[in-house]
Amino acid sequence: MTSKQKSQLQGKPALEKPKPTTSEKPKPTPAAIILFGLDQARKPRAASFTADQVDQATKAAKLMELHVLKVDTAELAELAAQLPAGRIYASGQGFVPPARLDIYDRIADLADPPPPLGLPRSWDEIDVGHQVLAQEKPHEGWWETIVVAKDKDMLTLAWRNFPSHPKLVCHRTAVALQKPT
């Protein structure tokens, strides 16, 4: 018979180990960035990464063709808390598990510029969220942009790899399509 059982028979309260209070539990490390994007099957994936993983996660995002979103608002912190923690392997690749569509959509809505919806098949099909090629000045090359606004035939474009660069406004026929059919 254990001492706990003996104490209960004698009517004495058993001495138990005190349970840790909530203040004693280690606090989870807040997420610094979110990696998100669509996999090859066009299914949403997203994961959060802590501040000590930012450099490695950013490199992995390039290898995996995912977007990096800095967690700098309360809303993004709340979304990051709902995501599983991502993992970085020694090879430099990362693990970003599938994400619920509602959470993925909220993350994509908060991204600036938003991730591309896809590639339009014709100039008539171009809409907000599509990725097209544009050039700021003639003879300076073509760069990937995301359509962030559309007013009839005029498009407002954000530079995909240079989000802090000023947005470009141009006619829809002044852009190039990627992999047009």
JSON list of C-alpha atoms in Angstrom, two decimals:
[
{"chain": "A", "resi": 1, "resn": "MET", "atom": "CA", "xyz": [0.00, 0.00, 0.00]},
{"chain": "A", "resi": 2, "resn": "THR", "atom": "CA", "xyz": [1.36, 3.41, -0.95]},
{"chain": "A", "resi": 3, "resn": "SER", "atom": "CA", "xyz": [1.66, 6.31, 1.45]},
{"chain": "A", "resi": 4, "resn": "LYS", "atom": "CA", "xyz": [-1.04, 8.13, -0.48]},
{"chain": "A", "resi": 5, "resn": "GLN", "atom": "CA", "xyz": [-3.47, 5.23, -0.02]},
{"chain": "A", "resi": 6, "resn": "LYS", "atom": "CA", "xyz": [-2.60, 4.99, 3.72]},
{"chain": "A", "resi": 7, "resn": "SER", "atom": "CA", "xyz": [-3.25, 8.71, 4.16]},
{"chain": "A", "resi": 8, "resn": "GLN", "atom": "CA", "xyz": [-6.62, 8.42, 2.45]},
{"chain": "A", "resi": 9, "resn": "LEU", "atom": "CA", "xyz": [-7.64, 5.51, 4.77]},
{"chain": "A", "resi": 10, "resn": "GLN", "atom": "CA", "xyz": [-6.63, 7.51, 7.85]},
{"chain": "A", "resi": 11, "resn": "GLY", "atom": "CA", "xyz": [-8.63, 10.51, 6.66]},
{"chain": "A", "resi": 12, "resn": "LYS", "atom": "CA", "xyz": [-5.53, 12.66, 6.23]},
{"chain": "A", "resi": 13, "resn": "PRO", "atom": "CA", "xyz": [-4.95, 14.58, 3.03]},
{"chain": "A", "resi": 14, "resn": "ALA", "atom": "CA", "xyz": [-2.25, 13.04, 0.94]},
{"chain": "A", "resi": 15, "resn": "LEU", "atom": "CA", "xyz": [0.85, 15.08, 0.29]},
{"chain": "A", "resi": 16, "resn": "GLU", "atom": "CA", "xyz": [1.05, 15.67, -3.39]},
{"chain": "A", "resi": 17, "resn": "LYS", "atom": "CA", "xyz": [3.56, 17.42, -5.49]},
{"chain": "A", "resi": 18, "resn": "PRO", "atom": "CA", "xyz": [2.37, 20.96, -6.18]},
{"chain": "A", "resi": 19, "resn": "LYS", "atom": "CA", "xyz": [1.38, 21.48, -9.79]},
{"chain": "A", "resi": 20, "resn": "PRO", "atom": "CA", "xyz": [3.24, 24.22, -11.63]},
{"chain": "A", "resi": 21, "resn": "THR", "atom": "CA", "xyz": [1.31, 27.44, -11.97]},
{"chain": "A", "resi": 22, "resn": "THR", "atom": "CA", "xyz": [0.82, 29.10, -15.32]},
{"chain": "A", "resi": 23, "resn": "SER", "atom": "CA", "xyz": [3.51, 31.66, -14.47]},
{"chain": "A", "resi": 24, "resn": "GLU", "atom": "CA", "xyz": [6.08, 28.87, -14.11]},
{"chain": "A", "resi": 25, "resn": "LYS", "atom": "CA", "xyz": [5.46, 27.42, -17.56]},
{"chain": "A", "resi": 26, "resn": "PRO", "atom": "CA", "xyz": [7.93, 28.59, -20.19]},
{"chain": "A", "resi": 27, "resn": "LYS", "atom": "CA", "xyz": [6.41, 31.07, -22.56]},
{"chain": "A", "resi": 28, "resn": "PRO", "atom": "CA", "xyz": [6.53, 30.11, -26.22]},
{"chain": "A", "resi": 29, "resn": "THR", "atom": "CA", "xyz": [8.94, 32.12, -28.33]},
{"chain": "A", "resi": 30, "resn": "PRO", "atom": "CA", "xyz": [6.95, 34.51, -30.52]},
{"chain": "A", "resi": 31, "resn": "ALA", "atom": "CA", "xyz": [7.11, 34.08, -34.25]},
{"chain": "A", "resi": 32, "resn": "ALA", "atom": "CA", "xyz": [9.24, 36.56, -36.19]},
{"chain": "A", "resi": 33, "resn": "ILE", "atom": "CA", "xyz": [8.30, 35.52, -39.72]},
{"chain": "A", "resi": 34, "resn": "ILE", "atom": "CA", "xyz": [5.79, 33.39, -41.57]},
{"chain": "A", "resi": 35, "resn": "LEU", "atom": "CA", "xyz": [6.66, 31.40, -44.67]},
{"chain": "A", "resi": 36, "resn": "PHE", "atom": "CA", "xyz": [3.68, 30.74, -46.91]},
{"chain": "A", "resi": 37, "resn": "GLY", "atom": "CA", "xyz": [2.79, 29.81, -50.43]},
{"chain": "A", "resi": 38, "resn": "LEU", "atom": "CA", "xyz": [1.31, 27.16, -52.66]},
{"chain": "A", "resi": 39, "resn": "ASP", "atom": "CA", "xyz": [2.98, 23.81, -53.25]},
{"chain": "A", "resi": 40, "resn": "GLN", "atom": "CA", "xyz": [3.26, 22.11, -56.65]},
{"chain": "A", "resi": 41, "resn": "ALA", "atom": "CA", "xyz": [-0.29, 20.77, -56.27]},
{"chain": "A", "resi": 42, "resn": "ARG", "atom": "CA", "xyz": [-1.51, 24.38, -55.60]},
{"chain": "A", "resi": 43, "resn": "LYS", "atom": "CA", "xyz": [-2.32, 23.55, -51.95]},
{"chain": "A", "resi": 44, "resn": "PRO", "atom": "CA", "xyz": [-1.66, 26.22, -49.30]},
{"chain": "A", "resi": 45, "resn": "ARG", "atom": "CA", "xyz": [1.28, 25.81, -46.92]},
{"chain": "A", "resi": 46, "resn": "ALA", "atom": "CA", "xyz": [2.32, 28.05, -44.03]},
{"chain": "A", "resi": 47, "resn": "ALA", "atom": "CA", "xyz": [4.51, 27.91, -40.92]},
{"chain": "A", "resi": 48, "resn": "SER", "atom": "CA", "xyz": [5.92, 30.28, -38.36]},
{"chain": "A", "resi": 49, "resn": "PHE", "atom": "CA", "xyz": [9.60, 30.72, -37.52]},
{"chain": "A", "resi": 50, "resn": "THR", "atom": "CA", "xyz": [11.25, 32.36, -34.51]},
{"chain": "A", "resi": 51, "resn": "ALA", "atom": "CA", "xyz": [13.76, 35.23, -34.58]},
{"chain": "A", "resi": 52, "resn": "ASP", "atom": "CA", "xyz": [16.77, 32.89, -34.34]},
{"chain": "A", "resi": 53, "resn": "GLN", "atom": "CA", "xyz": [15.58, 31.07, -37.49]},
{"chain": "A", "resi": 54, "resn": "VAL", "atom": "CA", "xyz": [14.94, 34.11, -39.71]},
{"chain": "A", "resi": 55, "resn": "ASP", "atom": "CA", "xyz": [18.10, 33.89, -41.85]},
{"chain": "A", "resi": 56, "resn": "GLN", "atom": "CA", "xyz": [17.84, 30.14, -42.41]},
{"chain": "A", "resi": 57, "resn": "ALA", "atom": "CA", "xyz": [14.08, 30.30, -43.04]},
{"chain": "A", "resi": 58, "resn": "THR", "atom": "CA", "xyz": [14.50, 33.13, -45.55]},
{"chain": "A", "resi": 59, "resn": "LYS", "atom": "CA", "xyz": [17.06, 31.06, -47.48]},
{"chain": "A", "resi": 60, "resn": "ALA", "atom": "CA", "xyz": [14.77, 28.03, -47.33]},
{"chain": "A", "resi": 61, "resn": "ALA", "atom": "CA", "xyz": [11.88, 30.16, -48.63]},
{"chain": "A", "resi": 62, "resn": "LYS", "atom": "CA", "xyz": [13.88, 30.98, -51.75]},
{"chain": "A", "resi": 63, "resn": "LEU", "atom": "CA", "xyz": [14.70, 27.31, -52.32]},
{"chain": "A", "resi": 64, "resn": "MET", "atom": "CA", "xyz": [11.05, 26.32, -51.79]},
{"chain": "A", "resi": 65, "resn": "GLU", "atom": "CA", "xyz": [9.66, 29.33, -53.72]},
{"chain": "A", "resi": 66, "resn": "LEU", "atom": "CA", "xyz": [7.64, 30.53, -50.72]},
{"chain": "A", "resi": 67, "resn": "HIS", "atom": "CA", "xyz": [6.83, 34.04, -49.53]},
{"chain": "A", "resi": 68, "resn": "VAL", "atom": "CA", "xyz": [8.28, 35.57, -46.37]},
{"chain": "A", "resi": 69, "resn": "LEU", "atom": "CA", "xyz": [6.05, 37.74, -44.21]},
{"chain": "A", "resi": 70, "resn": "LYS", "atom": "CA", "xyz": [7.47, 39.62, -41.22]},
{"chain": "A", "resi": 71, "resn": "VAL", "atom": "CA", "xyz": [5.28, 39.32, -38.11]},
{"chain": "A", "resi": 72, "resn": "ASP", "atom": "CA", "xyz": [4.99, 42.99, -37.15]},
{"chain": "A", "resi": 73, "resn": "THR", "atom": "CA", "xyz": [1.34, 43.44, -36.16]},
{"chain": "A", "resi": 74, "resn": "ALA", "atom": "CA", "xyz": [-0.91, 41.96, -33.52]},
{"chain": "A", "resi": 75, "resn": "GLU", "atom": "CA", "xyz": [-3.08, 40.38, -36.21]},
{"chain": "A", "resi": 76, "resn": "LEU", "atom": "CA", "xyz": [-0.08, 38.65, -37.80]},
{"chain": "A", "resi": 77, "resn": "ALA", "atom": "CA", "xyz": [1.12, 37.50, -34.37]},
{"chain": "A", "resi": 78, "resn": "GLU", "atom": "CA", "xyz": [-2.31, 35.96, -33.76]},
{"chain": "A", "resi": 79, "resn": "LEU", "atom": "CA", "xyz": [-2.20, 34.17, -37.13]},
{"chain": "A", "resi": 80, "resn": "ALA", "atom": "CA", "xyz": [1.37, 32.99, -36.52]},
{"chain": "A", "resi": 81, "resn": "ALA", "atom": "CA", "xyz": [0.28, 31.50, -33.20]},
{"chain": "A", "resi": 82, "resn": "GLN", "atom": "CA", "xyz": [-2.29, 29.38, -35.07]},
{"chain": "A", "resi": 83, "resn": "LEU", "atom": "CA", "xyz": [0.35, 27.99, -37.43]},
{"chain": "A", "resi": 84, "resn": "PRO", "atom": "CA", "xyz": [2.63, 25.05, -36.73]},
{"chain": "A", "resi": 85, "resn": "ALA", "atom": "CA", "xyz": [6.30, 25.82, -36.21]},
{"chain": "A", "resi": 86, "resn": "GLY", "atom": "CA", "xyz": [8.34, 25.26, -39.33]},
{"chain": "A", "resi": 87, "resn": "ARG", "atom": "CA", "xyz": [11.58, 23.30, -39.38]},
{"chain": "A", "resi": 88, "resn": "ILE", "atom": "CA", "xyz": [14.90, 23.91, -41.10]},
{"chain": "A", "resi": 89, "resn": "TYR", "atom": "CA", "xyz": [17.03, 20.93, -42.09]},
{"chain": "A", "resi": 90, "resn": "ALA", "atom": "CA", "xyz": [20.83, 20.80, -42.34]},
{"chain": "A", "resi": 91, "resn": "SER", "atom": "CA", "xyz": [20.50, 20.73, -46.15]},
{"chain": "A", "resi": 92, "resn": "GLY", "atom": "CA", "xyz": [19.01, 24.22, -46.06]},
{"chain": "A", "resi": 93, "resn": "GLN", "atom": "CA", "xyz": [15.58, 22.99, -47.05]},
{"chain": "A", "resi": 94, "resn": "GLY", "atom": "CA", "xyz": [12.70, 23.66, -44.73]},
{"chain": "A", "resi": 95, "resn": "PHE", "atom": "CA", "xyz": [9.50, 21.97, -43.74]},
{"chain": "A", "resi": 96, "resn": "VAL", "atom": "CA", "xyz": [6.34, 24.04, -44.16]},
{"chain": "A", "resi": 97, "resn": "PRO", "atom": "CA", "xyz": [3.24, 21.93, -43.53]},
{"chain": "A", "resi": 98, "resn": "PRO", "atom": "CA", "xyz": [-0.17, 22.35, -45.18]},
{"chain": "A", "resi": 99, "resn": "ALA", "atom": "CA", "xyz": [-2.25, 25.23, -43.84]},
{"chain": "A", "resi": 100, "resn": "ARG", "atom": "CA", "xyz": [-5.96, 25.70, -43.39]},
{"chain": "A", "resi": 101, "resn": "LEU", "atom": "CA", "xyz": [-7.35, 27.70, -46.28]},
{"chain": "A", "resi": 102, "resn": "ASP", "atom": "CA", "xyz": [-9.02, 30.33, -44.07]},
{"chain": "A", "resi": 103, "resn": "ILE", "atom": "CA", "xyz": [-5.74, 31.08, -42.25]},
{"chain": "A", "resi": 104, "resn": "TYR", "atom": "CA", "xyz": [-3.76, 31.07, -45.50]},
{"chain": "A", "resi": 105, "resn": "ASP", "atom": "CA", "xyz": [-6.22, 33.54, -47.07]},
{"chain": "A", "resi": 106, "resn": "ARG", "atom": "CA", "xyz": [-5.91, 35.90, -44.08]},
{"chain": "A", "resi": 107, "resn": "ILE", "atom": "CA", "xyz": [-2.10, 35.75, -44.29]},
{"chain": "A", "resi": 108, "resn": "ALA", "atom": "CA", "xyz": [-2.16, 36.39, -48.05]},
{"chain": "A", "resi": 109, "resn": "ASP", "atom": "CA", "xyz": [-4.50, 39.36, -47.53]},
{"chain": "A", "resi": 110, "resn": "LEU", "atom": "CA", "xyz": [-2.02, 40.93, -45.10]},
{"chain": "A", "resi": 111, "resn": "ALA", "atom": "CA", "xyz": [1.02, 40.44, -47.35]},
{"chain": "A", "resi": 112, "resn": "ASP", "atom": "CA", "xyz": [2.31, 43.51, -49.22]},
{"chain": "A", "resi": 113, "resn": "PRO", "atom": "CA", "xyz": [2.46, 42.88, -52.11]},
{"chain": "A", "resi": 114, "resn": "PRO", "atom": "CA", "xyz": [0.04, 39.98, -52.01]},
{"chain": "A", "resi": 115, "resn": "PRO", "atom": "CA", "xyz": [1.25, 36.69, -53.43]},
{"chain": "A", "resi": 116, "resn": "PRO", "atom": "CA", "xyz": [0.29, 36.19, -57.07]},
{"chain": "A", "resi": 117, "resn": "LEU", "atom": "CA", "xyz": [-2.91, 34.32, -57.82]},
{"chain": "A", "resi": 118, "resn": "GLY", "atom": "CA", "xyz": [-1.37, 32.95, -60.93]},
{"chain": "A", "resi": 119, "resn": "LEU", "atom": "CA", "xyz": [-0.53, 33.82, -64.45]},
{"chain": "A", "resi": 120, "resn": "PRO", "atom": "CA", "xyz": [-3.16, 35.31, -66.76]},
{"chain": "A", "resi": 121, "resn": "ARG", "atom": "CA", "xyz": [-3.54, 33.59, -70.11]},
{"chain": "A", "resi": 122, "resn": "SER", "atom": "CA", "xyz": [-4.32, 36.79, -72.03]},
{"chain": "A", "resi": 123, "resn": "TRP", "atom": "CA", "xyz": [-4.21, 40.56, -71.60]},
{"chain": "A", "resi": 124, "resn": "ASP", "atom": "CA", "xyz": [-8.01, 40.58, -71.27]},
{"chain": "A", "resi": 125, "resn": "GLU", "atom": "CA", "xyz": [-7.81, 38.18, -68.32]},
{"chain": "A", "resi": 126, "resn": "ILE", "atom": "CA", "xyz": [-5.38, 40.28, -66.22]},
{"chain": "A", "resi": 127, "resn": "ASP", "atom": "CA", "xyz": [-6.88, 41.01, -62.81]},
{"chain": "A", "resi": 128, "resn": "VAL", "atom": "CA", "xyz": [-5.81, 41.99, -59.30]},
{"chain": "A", "resi": 129, "resn": "GLY", "atom": "CA", "xyz": [-3.47, 39.37, -57.85]},
{"chain": "A", "resi": 130, "resn": "HIS", "atom": "CA", "xyz": [-2.06, 38.15, -61.16]},
{"chain": "A", "resi": 131, "resn": "GLN", "atom": "CA", "xyz": [1.66, 38.16, -61.85]},
{"chain": "A", "resi": 132, "resn": "VAL", "atom": "CA", "xyz": [2.91, 39.87, -65.00]},
{"chain": "A", "resi": 133, "resn": "LEU", "atom": "CA", "xyz": [6.21, 41.22, -66.29]},
{"chain": "A", "resi": 134, "resn": "ALA", "atom": "CA", "xyz": [6.79, 44.97, -66.51]},
{"chain": "A", "resi": 135, "resn": "GLN", "atom": "CA", "xyz": [9.60, 47.40, -67.09]},
{"chain": "A", "resi": 136, "resn": "GLU", "atom": "CA", "xyz": [10.03, 50.72, -65.37]},
{"chain": "A", "resi": 137, "resn": "LYS", "atom": "CA", "xyz": [12.04, 52.26, -68.21]},
{"chain": "A", "resi": 138, "resn": "PRO", "atom": "CA", "xyz": [12.69, 51.02, -71.74]},
{"chain": "A", "resi": 139, "resn": "HIS", "atom": "CA", "xyz": [15.87, 48.96, -72.15]},
{"chain": "A", "resi": 140, "resn": "GLU", "atom": "CA", "xyz": [16.16, 48.20, -68.41]},
{"chain": "A", "resi": 141, "resn": "GLY", "atom": "CA", "xyz": [14.76, 44.69, -68.51]},
{"chain": "A", "resi": 142, "resn": "TRP", "atom": "CA", "xyz": [11.51, 43.08, -67.48]},
{"chain": "A", "resi": 143, "resn": "TRP", "atom": "CA", "xyz": [10.67, 42.32, -63.85]},
{"chain": "A", "resi": 144, "resn": "GLU", "atom": "CA", "xyz": [8.02, 40.27, -62.10]},
{"chain": "A", "resi": 145, "resn": "THR", "atom": "CA", "xyz": [5.18, 42.38, -60.71]},
{"chain": "A", "resi": 146, "resn": "ILE", "atom": "CA", "xyz": [1.88, 41.74, -58.99]},
{"chain": "A", "resi": 147, "resn": "VAL", "atom": "CA", "xyz": [-1.27, 43.57, -60.08]},
{"chain": "A", "resi": 148, "resn": "VAL", "atom": "CA", "xyz": [-2.48, 45.35, -56.92]},
{"chain": "A", "resi": 149, "resn": "ALA", "atom": "CA", "xyz": [-5.20, 47.50, -58.53]},
{"chain": "A", "resi": 150, "resn": "LYS", "atom": "CA", "xyz": [-7.07, 47.73, -61.81]},
{"chain": "A", "resi": 151, "resn": "ASP", "atom": "CA", "xyz": [-9.08, 50.64, -63.22]},
{"chain": "A", "resi": 152, "resn": "LYS", "atom": "CA", "xyz": [-10.49, 49.66, -66.64]},
{"chain": "A", "resi": 153, "resn": "ASP", "atom": "CA", "xyz": [-7.34, 49.14, -68.75]},
{"chain": "A", "resi": 154, "resn": "MET", "atom": "CA", "xyz": [-4.92, 50.78, -66.30]},
{"chain": "A", "resi": 155, "resn": "LEU", "atom": "CA", "xyz": [-2.98, 48.57, -63.88]},
{"chain": "A", "resi": 156, "resn": "THR", "atom": "CA", "xyz": [-1.17, 49.42, -60.66]},
{"chain": "A", "resi": 157, "resn": "LEU", "atom": "CA", "xyz": [1.76, 47.06, -60.21]},
{"chain": "A", "resi": 158, "resn": "ALA", "atom": "CA", "xyz": [3.94, 46.23, -57.19]},
{"chain": "A", "resi": 159, "resn": "TRP", "atom": "CA", "xyz": [7.41, 44.90, -57.84]},
{"chain": "A", "resi": 160, "resn": "ARG", "atom": "CA", "xyz": [7.41, 41.29, -56.61]},
{"chain": "A", "resi": 161, "resn": "ASN", "atom": "CA", "xyz": [10.99, 41.19, -55.31]},
{"chain": "A", "resi": 162, "resn": "PHE", "atom": "CA", "xyz": [11.22, 44.87, -54.39]},
{"chain": "A", "resi": 163, "resn": "PRO", "atom": "CA", "xyz": [8.10, 45.68, -52.33]},
{"chain": "A", "resi": 164, "resn": "SER", "atom": "CA", "xyz": [9.49, 48.99, -51.05]},
{"chain": "A", "resi": 165, "resn": "HIS", "atom": "CA", "xyz": [10.09, 50.27, -54.60]},
{"chain": "A", "resi": 166, "resn": "PRO", "atom": "CA", "xyz": [7.39, 52.72, -55.79]},
{"chain": "A", "resi": 167, "resn": "LYS", "atom": "CA", "xyz": [4.42, 51.13, -57.54]},
{"chain": "A", "resi": 168, "resn": "LEU", "atom": "CA", "xyz": [4.07, 51.43, -61.31]},
{"chain": "A", "resi": 169, "resn": "VAL", "atom": "CA", "xyz": [0.90, 52.46, -63.16]},
{"chain": "A", "resi": 170, "resn": "CYS", "atom": "CA", "xyz": [0.62, 51.42, -66.80]},
{"chain": "A", "resi": 171, "resn": "HIS", "atom": "CA", "xyz": [-1.78, 50.25, -69.51]},
{"chain": "A", "resi": 172, "resn": "ARG", "atom": "CA", "xyz": [-2.55, 46.52, -69.55]},
{"chain": "A", "resi": 173, "resn": "THR", "atom": "CA", "xyz": [-0.97, 46.12, -73.00]},
{"chain": "A", "resi": 174, "resn": "ALA", "atom": "CA", "xyz": [2.33, 47.55, -71.68]},
{"chain": "A", "resi": 175, "resn": "VAL", "atom": "CA", "xyz": [2.95, 44.43, -69.60]},
{"chain": "A", "resi": 176, "resn": "ALA", "atom": "CA", "xyz": [4.23, 41.05, -70.74]},
{"chain": "A", "resi": 177, "resn": "LEU", "atom": "CA", "xyz": [2.59, 37.75, -69.91]},
{"chain": "A", "resi": 178, "resn": "GLN", "atom": "CA", "xyz": [4.56, 34.86, -68.50]},
{"chain": "A", "resi": 179, "resn": "LYS", "atom": "CA", "xyz": [4.08, 31.56, -70.31]},
{"chain": "A", "resi": 180, "resn": "PRO", "atom": "CA", "xyz": [1.22, 32.89, -72.46]},
{"chain": "A", "resi": 181, "resn": "THR", "atom": "CA", "xyz": [-0.87, 30.31, -74.26]}
]
